[in-house]
Coordinates of C-alpha atoms in Angstrom, one line a residue:
Chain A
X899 CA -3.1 -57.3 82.0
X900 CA -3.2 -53.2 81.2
X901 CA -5.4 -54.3 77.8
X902 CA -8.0 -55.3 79.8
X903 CA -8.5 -52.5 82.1
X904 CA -11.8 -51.8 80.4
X905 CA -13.2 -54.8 81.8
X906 CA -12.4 -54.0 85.2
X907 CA -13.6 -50.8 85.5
X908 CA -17.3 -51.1 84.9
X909 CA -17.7 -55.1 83.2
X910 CA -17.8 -54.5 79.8
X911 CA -15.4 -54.8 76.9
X912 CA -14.6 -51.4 75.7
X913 CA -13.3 -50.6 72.2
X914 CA -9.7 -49.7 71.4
X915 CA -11.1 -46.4 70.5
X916 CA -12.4 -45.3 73.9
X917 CA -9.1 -45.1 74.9
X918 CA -7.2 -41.7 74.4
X919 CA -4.1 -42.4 72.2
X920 CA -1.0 -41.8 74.0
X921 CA 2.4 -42.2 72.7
X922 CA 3.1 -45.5 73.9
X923 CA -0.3 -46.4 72.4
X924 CA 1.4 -45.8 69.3
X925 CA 4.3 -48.0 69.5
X926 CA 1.3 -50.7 71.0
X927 CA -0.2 -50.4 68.3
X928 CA 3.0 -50.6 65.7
X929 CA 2.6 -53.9 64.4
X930 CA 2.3 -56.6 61.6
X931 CA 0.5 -53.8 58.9
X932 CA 3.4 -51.4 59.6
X933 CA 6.0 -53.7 59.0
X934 CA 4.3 -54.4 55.6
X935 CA 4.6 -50.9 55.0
X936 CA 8.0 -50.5 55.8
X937 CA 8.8 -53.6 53.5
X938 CA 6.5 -52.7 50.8
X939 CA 8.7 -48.4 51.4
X940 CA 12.0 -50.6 50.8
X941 CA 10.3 -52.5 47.8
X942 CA 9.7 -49.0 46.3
X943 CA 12.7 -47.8 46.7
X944 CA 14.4 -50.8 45.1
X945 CA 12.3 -50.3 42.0
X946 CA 13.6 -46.7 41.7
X947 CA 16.8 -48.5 40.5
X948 CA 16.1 -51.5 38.3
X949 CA 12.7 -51.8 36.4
X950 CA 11.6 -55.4 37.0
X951 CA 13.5 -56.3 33.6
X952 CA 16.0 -53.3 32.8
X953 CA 18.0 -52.7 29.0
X954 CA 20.4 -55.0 27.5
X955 CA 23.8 -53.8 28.5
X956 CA 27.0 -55.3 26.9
X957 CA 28.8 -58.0 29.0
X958 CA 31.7 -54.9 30.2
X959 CA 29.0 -53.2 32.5
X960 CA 29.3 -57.0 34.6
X961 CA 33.3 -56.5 34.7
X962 CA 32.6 -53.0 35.4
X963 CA 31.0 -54.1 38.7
X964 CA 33.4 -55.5 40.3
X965 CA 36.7 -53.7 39.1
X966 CA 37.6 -53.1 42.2
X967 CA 36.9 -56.3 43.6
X968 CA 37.8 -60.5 43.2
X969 CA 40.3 -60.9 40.1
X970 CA 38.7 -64.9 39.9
X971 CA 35.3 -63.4 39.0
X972 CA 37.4 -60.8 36.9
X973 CA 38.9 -63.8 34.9
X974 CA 35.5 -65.8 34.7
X975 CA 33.7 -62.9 33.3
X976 CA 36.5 -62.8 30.4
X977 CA 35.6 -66.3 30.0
X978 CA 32.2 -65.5 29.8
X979 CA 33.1 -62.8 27.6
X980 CA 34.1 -65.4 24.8
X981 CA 30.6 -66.7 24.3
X982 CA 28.1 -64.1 25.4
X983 CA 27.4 -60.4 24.2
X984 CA 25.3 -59.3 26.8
X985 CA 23.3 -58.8 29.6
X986 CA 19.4 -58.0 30.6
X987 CA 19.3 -57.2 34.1
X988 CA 16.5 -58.4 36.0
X989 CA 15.0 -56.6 39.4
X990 CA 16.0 -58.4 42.4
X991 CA 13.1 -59.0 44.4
X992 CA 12.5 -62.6 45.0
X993 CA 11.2 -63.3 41.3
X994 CA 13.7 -62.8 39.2
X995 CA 14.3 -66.1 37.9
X996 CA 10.7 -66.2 36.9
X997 CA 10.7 -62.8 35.2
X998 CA 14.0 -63.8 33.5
X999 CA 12.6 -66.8 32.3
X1000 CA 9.4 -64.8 31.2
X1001 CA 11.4 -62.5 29.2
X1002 CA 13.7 -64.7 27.7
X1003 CA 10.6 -67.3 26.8
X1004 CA 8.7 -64.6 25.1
X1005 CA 11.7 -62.7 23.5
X1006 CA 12.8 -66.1 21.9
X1007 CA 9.4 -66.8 20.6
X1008 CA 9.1 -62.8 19.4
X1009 CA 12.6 -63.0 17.4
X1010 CA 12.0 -67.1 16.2
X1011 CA 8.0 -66.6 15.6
X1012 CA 8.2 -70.5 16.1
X1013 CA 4.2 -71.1 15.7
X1014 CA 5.1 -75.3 16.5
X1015 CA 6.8 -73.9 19.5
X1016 CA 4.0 -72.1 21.0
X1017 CA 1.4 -74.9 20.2
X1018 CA 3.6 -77.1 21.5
X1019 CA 3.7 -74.8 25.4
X1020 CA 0.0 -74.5 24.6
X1021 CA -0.2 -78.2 25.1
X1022 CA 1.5 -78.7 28.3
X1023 CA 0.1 -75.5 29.8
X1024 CA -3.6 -77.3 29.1
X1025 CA -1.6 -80.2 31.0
X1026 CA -0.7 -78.2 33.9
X1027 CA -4.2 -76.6 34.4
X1028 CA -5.4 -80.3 34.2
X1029 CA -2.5 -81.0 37.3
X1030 CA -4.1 -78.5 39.5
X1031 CA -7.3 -79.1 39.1
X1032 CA -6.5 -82.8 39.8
X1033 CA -4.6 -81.7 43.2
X1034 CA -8.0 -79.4 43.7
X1035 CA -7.0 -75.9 43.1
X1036 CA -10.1 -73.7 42.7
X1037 CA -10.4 -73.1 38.9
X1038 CA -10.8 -69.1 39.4
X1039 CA -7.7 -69.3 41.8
X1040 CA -5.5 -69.9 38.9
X1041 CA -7.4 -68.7 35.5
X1042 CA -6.9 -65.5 34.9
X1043 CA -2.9 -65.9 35.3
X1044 CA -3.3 -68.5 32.4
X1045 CA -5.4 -66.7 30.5
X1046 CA -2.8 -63.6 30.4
X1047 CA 0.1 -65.8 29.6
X1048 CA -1.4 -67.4 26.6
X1049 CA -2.6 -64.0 25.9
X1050 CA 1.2 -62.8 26.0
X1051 CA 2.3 -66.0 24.2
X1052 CA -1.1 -64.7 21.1
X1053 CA 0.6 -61.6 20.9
X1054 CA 4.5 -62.0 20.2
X1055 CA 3.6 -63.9 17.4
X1056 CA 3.0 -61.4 14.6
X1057 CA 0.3 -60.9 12.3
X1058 CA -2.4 -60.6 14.4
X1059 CA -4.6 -57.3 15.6
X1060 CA -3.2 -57.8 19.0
X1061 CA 0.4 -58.5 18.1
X1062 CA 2.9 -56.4 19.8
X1063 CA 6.8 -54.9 19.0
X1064 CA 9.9 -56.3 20.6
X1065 CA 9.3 -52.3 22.7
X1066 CA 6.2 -53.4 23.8
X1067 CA 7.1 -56.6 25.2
X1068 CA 9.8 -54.9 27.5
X1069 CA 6.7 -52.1 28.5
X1070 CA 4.7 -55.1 29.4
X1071 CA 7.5 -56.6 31.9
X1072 CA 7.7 -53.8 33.3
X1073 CA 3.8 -53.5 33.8
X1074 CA 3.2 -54.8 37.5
X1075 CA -0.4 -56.0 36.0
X1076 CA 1.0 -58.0 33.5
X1077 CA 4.8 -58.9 34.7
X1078 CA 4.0 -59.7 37.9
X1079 CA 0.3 -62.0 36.8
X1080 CA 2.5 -64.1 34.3
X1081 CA 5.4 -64.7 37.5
X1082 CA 2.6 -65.9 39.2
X1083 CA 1.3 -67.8 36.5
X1084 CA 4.8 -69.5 36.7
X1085 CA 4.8 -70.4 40.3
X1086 CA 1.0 -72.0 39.8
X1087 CA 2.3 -74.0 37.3
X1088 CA 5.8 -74.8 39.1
X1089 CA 3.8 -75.8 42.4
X1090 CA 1.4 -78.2 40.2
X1091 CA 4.7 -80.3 39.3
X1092 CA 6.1 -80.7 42.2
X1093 CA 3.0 -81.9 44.0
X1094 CA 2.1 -84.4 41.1
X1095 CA 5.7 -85.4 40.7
X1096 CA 6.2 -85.1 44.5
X1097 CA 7.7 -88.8 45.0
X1098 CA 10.4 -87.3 42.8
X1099 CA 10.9 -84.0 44.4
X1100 CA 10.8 -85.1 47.9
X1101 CA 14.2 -86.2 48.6
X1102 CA 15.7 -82.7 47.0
X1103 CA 12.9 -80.8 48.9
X1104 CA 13.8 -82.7 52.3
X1105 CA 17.4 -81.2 51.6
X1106 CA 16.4 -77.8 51.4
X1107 CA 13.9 -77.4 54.8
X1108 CA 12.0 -79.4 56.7
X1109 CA 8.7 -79.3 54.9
X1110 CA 6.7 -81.6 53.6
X1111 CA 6.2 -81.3 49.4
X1112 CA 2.8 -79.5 49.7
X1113 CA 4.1 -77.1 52.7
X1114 CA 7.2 -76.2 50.5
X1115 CA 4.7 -75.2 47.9
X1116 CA 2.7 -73.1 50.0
X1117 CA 5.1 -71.4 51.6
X1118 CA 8.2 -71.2 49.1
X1119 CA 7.2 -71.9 45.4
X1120 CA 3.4 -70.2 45.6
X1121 CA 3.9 -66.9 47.4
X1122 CA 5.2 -64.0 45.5
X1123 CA 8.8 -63.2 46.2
X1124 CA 9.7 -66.3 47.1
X1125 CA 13.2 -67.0 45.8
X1126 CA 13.9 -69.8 43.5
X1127 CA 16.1 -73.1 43.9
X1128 CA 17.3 -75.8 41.1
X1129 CA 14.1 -77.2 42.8
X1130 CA 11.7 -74.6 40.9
X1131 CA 13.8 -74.4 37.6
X1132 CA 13.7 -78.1 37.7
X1133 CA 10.0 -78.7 38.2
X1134 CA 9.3 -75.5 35.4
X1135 CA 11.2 -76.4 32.9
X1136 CA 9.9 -80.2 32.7
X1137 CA 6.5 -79.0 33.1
X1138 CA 6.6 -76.5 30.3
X1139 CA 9.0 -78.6 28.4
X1140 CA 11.7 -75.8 28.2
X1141 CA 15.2 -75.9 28.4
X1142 CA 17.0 -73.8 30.3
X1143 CA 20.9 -73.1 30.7
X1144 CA 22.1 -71.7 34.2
X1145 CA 25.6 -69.6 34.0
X1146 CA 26.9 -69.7 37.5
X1147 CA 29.5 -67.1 38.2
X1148 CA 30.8 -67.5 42.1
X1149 CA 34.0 -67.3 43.3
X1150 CA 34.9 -71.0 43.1
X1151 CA 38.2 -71.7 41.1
X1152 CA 39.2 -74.9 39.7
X1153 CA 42.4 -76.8 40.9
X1154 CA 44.4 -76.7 37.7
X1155 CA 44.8 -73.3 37.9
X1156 CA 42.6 -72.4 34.9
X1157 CA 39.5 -70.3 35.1
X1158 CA 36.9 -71.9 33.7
X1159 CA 32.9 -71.1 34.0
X1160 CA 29.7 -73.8 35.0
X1161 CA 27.2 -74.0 34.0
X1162 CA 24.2 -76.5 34.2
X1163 CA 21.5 -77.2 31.3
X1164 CA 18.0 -78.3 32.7
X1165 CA 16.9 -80.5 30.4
X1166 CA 13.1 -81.5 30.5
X1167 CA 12.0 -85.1 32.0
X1168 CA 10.2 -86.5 29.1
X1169 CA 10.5 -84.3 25.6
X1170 CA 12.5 -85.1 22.4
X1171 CA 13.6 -81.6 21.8
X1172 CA 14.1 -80.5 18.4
X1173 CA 17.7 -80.0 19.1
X1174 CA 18.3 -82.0 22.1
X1175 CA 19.6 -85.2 20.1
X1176 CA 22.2 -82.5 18.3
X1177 CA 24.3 -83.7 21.3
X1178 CA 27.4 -81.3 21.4
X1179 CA 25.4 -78.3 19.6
X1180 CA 22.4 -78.7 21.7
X1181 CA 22.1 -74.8 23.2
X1182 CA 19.0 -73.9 24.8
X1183 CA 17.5 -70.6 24.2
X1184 CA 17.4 -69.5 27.6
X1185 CA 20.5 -69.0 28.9
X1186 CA 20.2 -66.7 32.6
X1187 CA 23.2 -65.8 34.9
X1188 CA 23.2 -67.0 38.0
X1189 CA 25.1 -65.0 40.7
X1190 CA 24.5 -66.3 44.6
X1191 CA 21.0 -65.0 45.3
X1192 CA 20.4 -63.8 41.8
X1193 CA 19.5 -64.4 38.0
X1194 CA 19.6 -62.4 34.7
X1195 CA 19.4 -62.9 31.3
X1196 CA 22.5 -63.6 29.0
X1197 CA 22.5 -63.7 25.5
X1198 CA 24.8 -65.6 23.2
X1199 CA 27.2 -64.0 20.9
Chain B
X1306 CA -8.3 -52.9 39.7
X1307 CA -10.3 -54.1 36.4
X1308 CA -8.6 -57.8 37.7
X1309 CA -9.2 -57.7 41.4
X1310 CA -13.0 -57.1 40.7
X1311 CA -13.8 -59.7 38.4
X1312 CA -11.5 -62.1 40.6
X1313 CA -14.0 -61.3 43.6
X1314 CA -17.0 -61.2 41.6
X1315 CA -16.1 -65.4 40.8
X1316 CA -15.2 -65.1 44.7
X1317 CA -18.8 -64.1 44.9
X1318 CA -20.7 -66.8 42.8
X1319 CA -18.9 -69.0 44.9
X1320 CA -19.5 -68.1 48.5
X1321 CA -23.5 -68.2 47.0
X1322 CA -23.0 -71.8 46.1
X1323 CA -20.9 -73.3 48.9
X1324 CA -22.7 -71.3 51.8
X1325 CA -24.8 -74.7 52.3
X1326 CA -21.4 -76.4 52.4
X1327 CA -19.6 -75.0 55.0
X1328 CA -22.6 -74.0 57.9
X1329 CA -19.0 -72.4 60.1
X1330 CA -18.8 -69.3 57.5
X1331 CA -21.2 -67.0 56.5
X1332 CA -19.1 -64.5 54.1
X1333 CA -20.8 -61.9 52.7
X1334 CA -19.8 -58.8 50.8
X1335 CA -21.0 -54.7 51.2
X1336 CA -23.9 -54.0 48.7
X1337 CA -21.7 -51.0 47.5
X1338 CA -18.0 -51.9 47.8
X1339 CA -17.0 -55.5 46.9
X1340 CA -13.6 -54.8 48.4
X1341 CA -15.0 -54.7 51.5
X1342 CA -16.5 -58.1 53.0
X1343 CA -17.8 -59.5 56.5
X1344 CA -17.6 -62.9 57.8
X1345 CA -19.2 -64.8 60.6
X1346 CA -17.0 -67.8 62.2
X1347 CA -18.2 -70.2 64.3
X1348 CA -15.3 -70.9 67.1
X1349 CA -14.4 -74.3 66.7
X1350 CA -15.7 -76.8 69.1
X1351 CA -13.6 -78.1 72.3
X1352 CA -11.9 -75.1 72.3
X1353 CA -12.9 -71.8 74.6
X1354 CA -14.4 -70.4 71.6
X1355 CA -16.8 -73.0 71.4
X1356 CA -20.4 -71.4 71.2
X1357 CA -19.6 -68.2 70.3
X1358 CA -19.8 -66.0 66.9
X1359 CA -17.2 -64.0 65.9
X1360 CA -17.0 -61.2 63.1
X1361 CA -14.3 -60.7 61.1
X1362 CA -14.0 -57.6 58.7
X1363 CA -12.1 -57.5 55.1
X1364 CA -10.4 -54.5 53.2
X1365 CA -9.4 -56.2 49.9
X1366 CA -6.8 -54.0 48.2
X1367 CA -6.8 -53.3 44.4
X1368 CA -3.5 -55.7 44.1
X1369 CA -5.6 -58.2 45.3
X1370 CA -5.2 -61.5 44.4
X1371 CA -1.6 -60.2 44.2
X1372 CA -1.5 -58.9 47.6
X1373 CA -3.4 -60.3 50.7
X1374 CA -7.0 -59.1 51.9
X1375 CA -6.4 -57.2 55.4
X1376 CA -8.4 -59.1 58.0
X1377 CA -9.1 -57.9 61.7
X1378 CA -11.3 -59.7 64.1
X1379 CA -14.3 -57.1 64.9
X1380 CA -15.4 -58.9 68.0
X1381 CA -13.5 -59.1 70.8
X1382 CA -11.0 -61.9 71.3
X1383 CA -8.8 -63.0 73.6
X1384 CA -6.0 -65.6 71.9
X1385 CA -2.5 -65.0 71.4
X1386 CA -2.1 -64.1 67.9
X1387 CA -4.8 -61.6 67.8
X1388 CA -4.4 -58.4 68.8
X1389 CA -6.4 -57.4 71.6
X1390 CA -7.2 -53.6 71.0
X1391 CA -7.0 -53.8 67.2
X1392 CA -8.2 -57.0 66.1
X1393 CA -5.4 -57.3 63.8
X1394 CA -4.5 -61.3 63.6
X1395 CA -0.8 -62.7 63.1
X1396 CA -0.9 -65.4 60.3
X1397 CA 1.6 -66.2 57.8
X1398 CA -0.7 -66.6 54.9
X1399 CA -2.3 -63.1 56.0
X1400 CA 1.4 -61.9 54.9
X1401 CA 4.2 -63.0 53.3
X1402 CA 3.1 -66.5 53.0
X1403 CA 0.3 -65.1 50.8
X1404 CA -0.6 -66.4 47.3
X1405 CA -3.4 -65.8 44.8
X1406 CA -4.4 -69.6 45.6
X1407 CA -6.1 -68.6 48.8
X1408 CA -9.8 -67.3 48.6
X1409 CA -11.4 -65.3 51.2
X1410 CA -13.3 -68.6 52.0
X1411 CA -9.9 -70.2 52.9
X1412 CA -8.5 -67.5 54.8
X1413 CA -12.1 -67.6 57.1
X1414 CA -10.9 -71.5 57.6
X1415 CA -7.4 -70.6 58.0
X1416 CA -8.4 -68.0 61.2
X1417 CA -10.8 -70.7 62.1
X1418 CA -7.9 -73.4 62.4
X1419 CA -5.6 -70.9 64.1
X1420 CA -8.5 -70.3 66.3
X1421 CA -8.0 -74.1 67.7
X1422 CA -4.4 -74.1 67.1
X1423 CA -2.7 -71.0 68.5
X1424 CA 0.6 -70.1 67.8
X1425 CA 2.1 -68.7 71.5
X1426 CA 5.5 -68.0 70.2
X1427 CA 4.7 -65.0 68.0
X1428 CA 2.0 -63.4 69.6
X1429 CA 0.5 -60.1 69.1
X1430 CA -1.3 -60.6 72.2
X1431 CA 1.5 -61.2 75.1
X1432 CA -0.8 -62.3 77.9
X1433 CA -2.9 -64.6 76.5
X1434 CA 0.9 -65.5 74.8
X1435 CA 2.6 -65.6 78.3
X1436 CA -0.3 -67.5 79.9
X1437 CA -0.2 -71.0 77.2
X1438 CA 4.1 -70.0 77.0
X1439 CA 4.4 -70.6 81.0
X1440 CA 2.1 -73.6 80.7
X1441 CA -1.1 -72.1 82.7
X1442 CA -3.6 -74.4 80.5
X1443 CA -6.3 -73.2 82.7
X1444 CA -5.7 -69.7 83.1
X1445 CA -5.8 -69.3 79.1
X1446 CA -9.3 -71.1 78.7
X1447 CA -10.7 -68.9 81.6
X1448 CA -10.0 -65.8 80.0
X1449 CA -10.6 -66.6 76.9
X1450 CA -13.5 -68.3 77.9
X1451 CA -14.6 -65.5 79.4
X1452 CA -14.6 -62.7 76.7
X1453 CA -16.2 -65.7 74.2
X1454 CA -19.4 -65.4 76.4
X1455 CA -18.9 -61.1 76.9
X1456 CA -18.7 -60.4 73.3
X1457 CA -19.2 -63.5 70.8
X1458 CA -22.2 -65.0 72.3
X1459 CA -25.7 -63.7 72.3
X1460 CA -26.6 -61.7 75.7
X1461 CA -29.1 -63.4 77.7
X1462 CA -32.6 -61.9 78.7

C-alpha cells in the first residue's frame, strides 16, 4: 500500500503533489494519457507519408510495390491492369474505407453533376437522421456532421457561390476539420442501420465478436479509427442507397491455373438503381481496392 | 476550434435543461473557459461510495467531439480503475472507444456506472485491483469505504 503512506503518517489524504517526484514516480505516473501520446506521435508520423487521400497514381506504382515480391499478386495486378487506369491512395489509419468512399462519392457527383443523384442521397440522409433520433441519439451529437456533408454534397455541384474545383475537393480531404467530420458523419449514419436493421445484421455481427448489435456499434462502427468489415460497407451502402464495388487483391489463386481477380458489388437492400436492371453493364461508380487490412480508390479505364 | 465551441455551447443549453432530470450530476462549466468543466457525482447507492460527493474535472481539447474530453477524479478515490495519486480514470470510452455520440453528461454516467461496476483486470490502481482480483470482498469495501467518508463526504462538526 506505498500510495497511501500519506494517510498513515498524520490521518489525512495528502495530494499527489506533496510528494517530491522521484524517478520511479515518473514511470508511476506513466499511464493511459502517455500512451495516447505515444499513439497519437505514431499517428503523426504516419501522416508524414500519405495525406488522408494522396494523388492519383497510374495502376504501375501497385506492381511497382511488390516487384520484388508474390508473382500471383504480380499476375492479378496485370489482370487488374485490363480494366482500371488508376489508383488514389488512401491513408491507412482505421478510416480509410470511409474516406475512400467519401472521395469517390463526391468526386463522382463533381465529374457527373447528377442534381437527381444528390436529391436522391438528400432523401435517405433525412431518413437516417430520422433512424437515430428514433434509436435516441441526442440531436446535437450527430448535426453538425450532417450539416458538413450536405454542405460538401451543395458545393461539388457547380454553379453556386460556394461551389468548389475538383483541387479543392482533394484540399478538403485532406482537411482534418472537414475529412475527418464527414468519416464521422459516415459511421453515425452506418451505426443507425445496423441498429434499426439489427435482426438482419445480428447473425453476421455474432460472426465477427461476441457483441451484442448495439455494443458492436459503440465500440467498432462509432469510434474513429475503427476499421471497417463487409458488415459496415453493407449497412452504408443500403442506407445511403449507393453501390459500391470491392476489388480484392490477396494471394488466393484459383484451381484452374488461371489468375483471375474478385470482386464483390454491394448492391443496396431496397433501390431500383438507374442502372442496376442493365444486368451485365451494371458498374457502380465506386469501385475501392481492397488489400487485407486496407482500401483505396480505383478508377475504371 | 470554431466547431468544438459551438458543439459545447448546445452541450451547455442542455446540462441547463436536464439538471432537474438527473439529481446524480451537477455539470457545470468555467465562467471564462468552456473547455474546461466540473462535475459533481453522486456515488451510486449500495456501493462504498454510497453517501459521498465526488468531483471530477474536464479539459476538453479543441478536437473535441473528435477527440475525447480528459477526465480525472479531483477527490480522492480509492477503486481500481482510478488512479490513486492522479485521479486519472481507465475507461474505454475515455479512449479509444470514444465517439462524438458521447456528451459530457454521458461520460459523468459512464464514471458513475464504472463507479458500481469496477473493472479489476485493468487497473490503474493495483491494490484496490489486487484486493477484489484475490477475492477479499471485504477488504475492498473497507478501504474504499474509508476514503469515501475522508474525502467525498462532508466533515462533521
Amino acid at each position: 500500500m506505498q500510495n497511501q503512506e500519506g494517510l498513515q503518517a498524520d490521518g489525512e489524504v495528502k495530494s499527489a503533489t506533496s510528494v517530491p517526484a522521484t524517478e520511479f514516480d515518473e514511470w508511476a505516473n506513466f499511464a493511459d494519457n502517455d500512451i495516447m501520446q505515444q499513439h497519437s506521435a505514431i499517428h503523426a508520423e504516419e501522416a508524414e507519408k500519405i495525406p488522408y487521400v494522396a494523388d492519383k497514381e497510374p495502376l504501375s506504382s501497385l506492381a511497382a510495390e511488390y516487384q520484388s515480391g508474390s508473382t500471383i499478386l504480380l499476375e492479378k495486378i496485370k489482370v487488374l491492369n485490363e480494366q482500371y487506369a488508376s489508383i488514389r491512395r488512401t491513408r491507412g489509419d482505421g478510416n480509410c474505407f470511409f474516406r475512400s468512399f467519401m472521395f469517390s462519392y463526391l468526386e463522382h457527383i463533381l465529374e457527373s453533376q447528377d442534381q437527381a443523384e444528390v436529391n436522391r442521397i438528400k432523401a435517405n440522409v433525412e431518413e437516417c437522421r430520422k433512424t437515430l433520433q428514433g434509436l435516441g441519439y441526442t440531436d446535437f451529437t450527430f448535426e453538425d456532421f450532417f450539416t458538413l456533408f450536405i454542405e460538401q454534397l451543395d458545393s461539388v455541384l457547380q454553379g453556386n457561390e460556394d461551389s468548389i474545383s475538383h483541387d479543392e475537393l482533394v484540399v478538403r480531404s485532406r482537411d482534418q476539420s472537414i475529412s475527418d467530420y464527414v468519416v464521422m458523419f459516415f459511421r453515425f449514419v452506418t451505426a443507425g442501420e445496423i441498429q434499426k436493421r439489427s435482426e438482419f445484421f445480428e447473425p453476421f455481427i455474432m460472426g465477427l465478436t461476441n457483441a451484442t448489435v448495439e455494443q458492436f456499434c459503440k465500440s467498432s462502427v462509432e469510434p474513429m479509427g475503427e476499421e471497417s468489415d463487409h458488415v459496415h460497407i453493407t449497412a452504408l451502402s443500403d442506407a445511403l442507397g449507393v453501390p459500391i464495388r470491392v476489388v480484392y487483391l490477396d494471394r488466393s489463386s484459383c484451381d484452374n491455373g488461371g489468375v483471375s481477380v474478385n470482386h464483390h458489388d454491394f448492391i443496396p437492400a431496397d433501390s431500383n438503381l438507374p442502372n442496376a436492371s442493365g444486368g451485365k453493364t451494371f458498374s457502380p461508380f465506386i469501385t475501392l481496392l481492397y488489400r487485407p487490412g486496407h482500401y483505396d480508390i480505383l478508377y475504371q479505364k | 476550434m470554431q466547431a468544438s465551441r459551438a458543439r459545447l455551447f448546445k452541450e451547455y443549453k442542455e446540462v441547463q435543461r436536464e439538471k432537474v432530470a438527473d439529481p446524480d450530476i451537477q455539470l457545470a462549466c468555467d465562467d471564462t473557459n468552456i473547455f474546461k468543466w466540473t462535475a459533481l457525482i453522486k456515488g451510486p447507492s449500495e456501493t462504498p461510495y454510497e453517501g459521498g460527493v465526488f468531483q471530477l474535472a474536464f479539459a476538453v481539447p479543441e478536437q473535441y467531439p473528435l477527440q475525447p474530453p480528459q477526465v480525472r477524479f479531483l477527490t480522492k478515490i480509492f477503486h481500481p480503475n482510478v488512479h490513486f495519486k492522479t485521479g486519472e480514470i481507465c475507461l474505454d470510452i475515455l479512449k479509444n472507444a470514444w465517439s462524438p455520440a458521447w456528451t459530457l453528461q454521458s461520460v459523468c454516467r459512464a464514471i458513475i456506472a464504472l463507479m458500481a461496476h469496477p473493472e479489476p483486470d485493468s487497473p490503474l490502481n493495483c491494490d484496490s485491483g489486487n484486493l477484489l482480483r484475490s477475492g477479499d470482498i471485504r477488504g475492498f469495501h473497507s478501504m474504499a469505504r474509508m476514503y469515501t467518508r475522508l474525502a467525498a463526504m462532508p466533515k462533521k462538526g
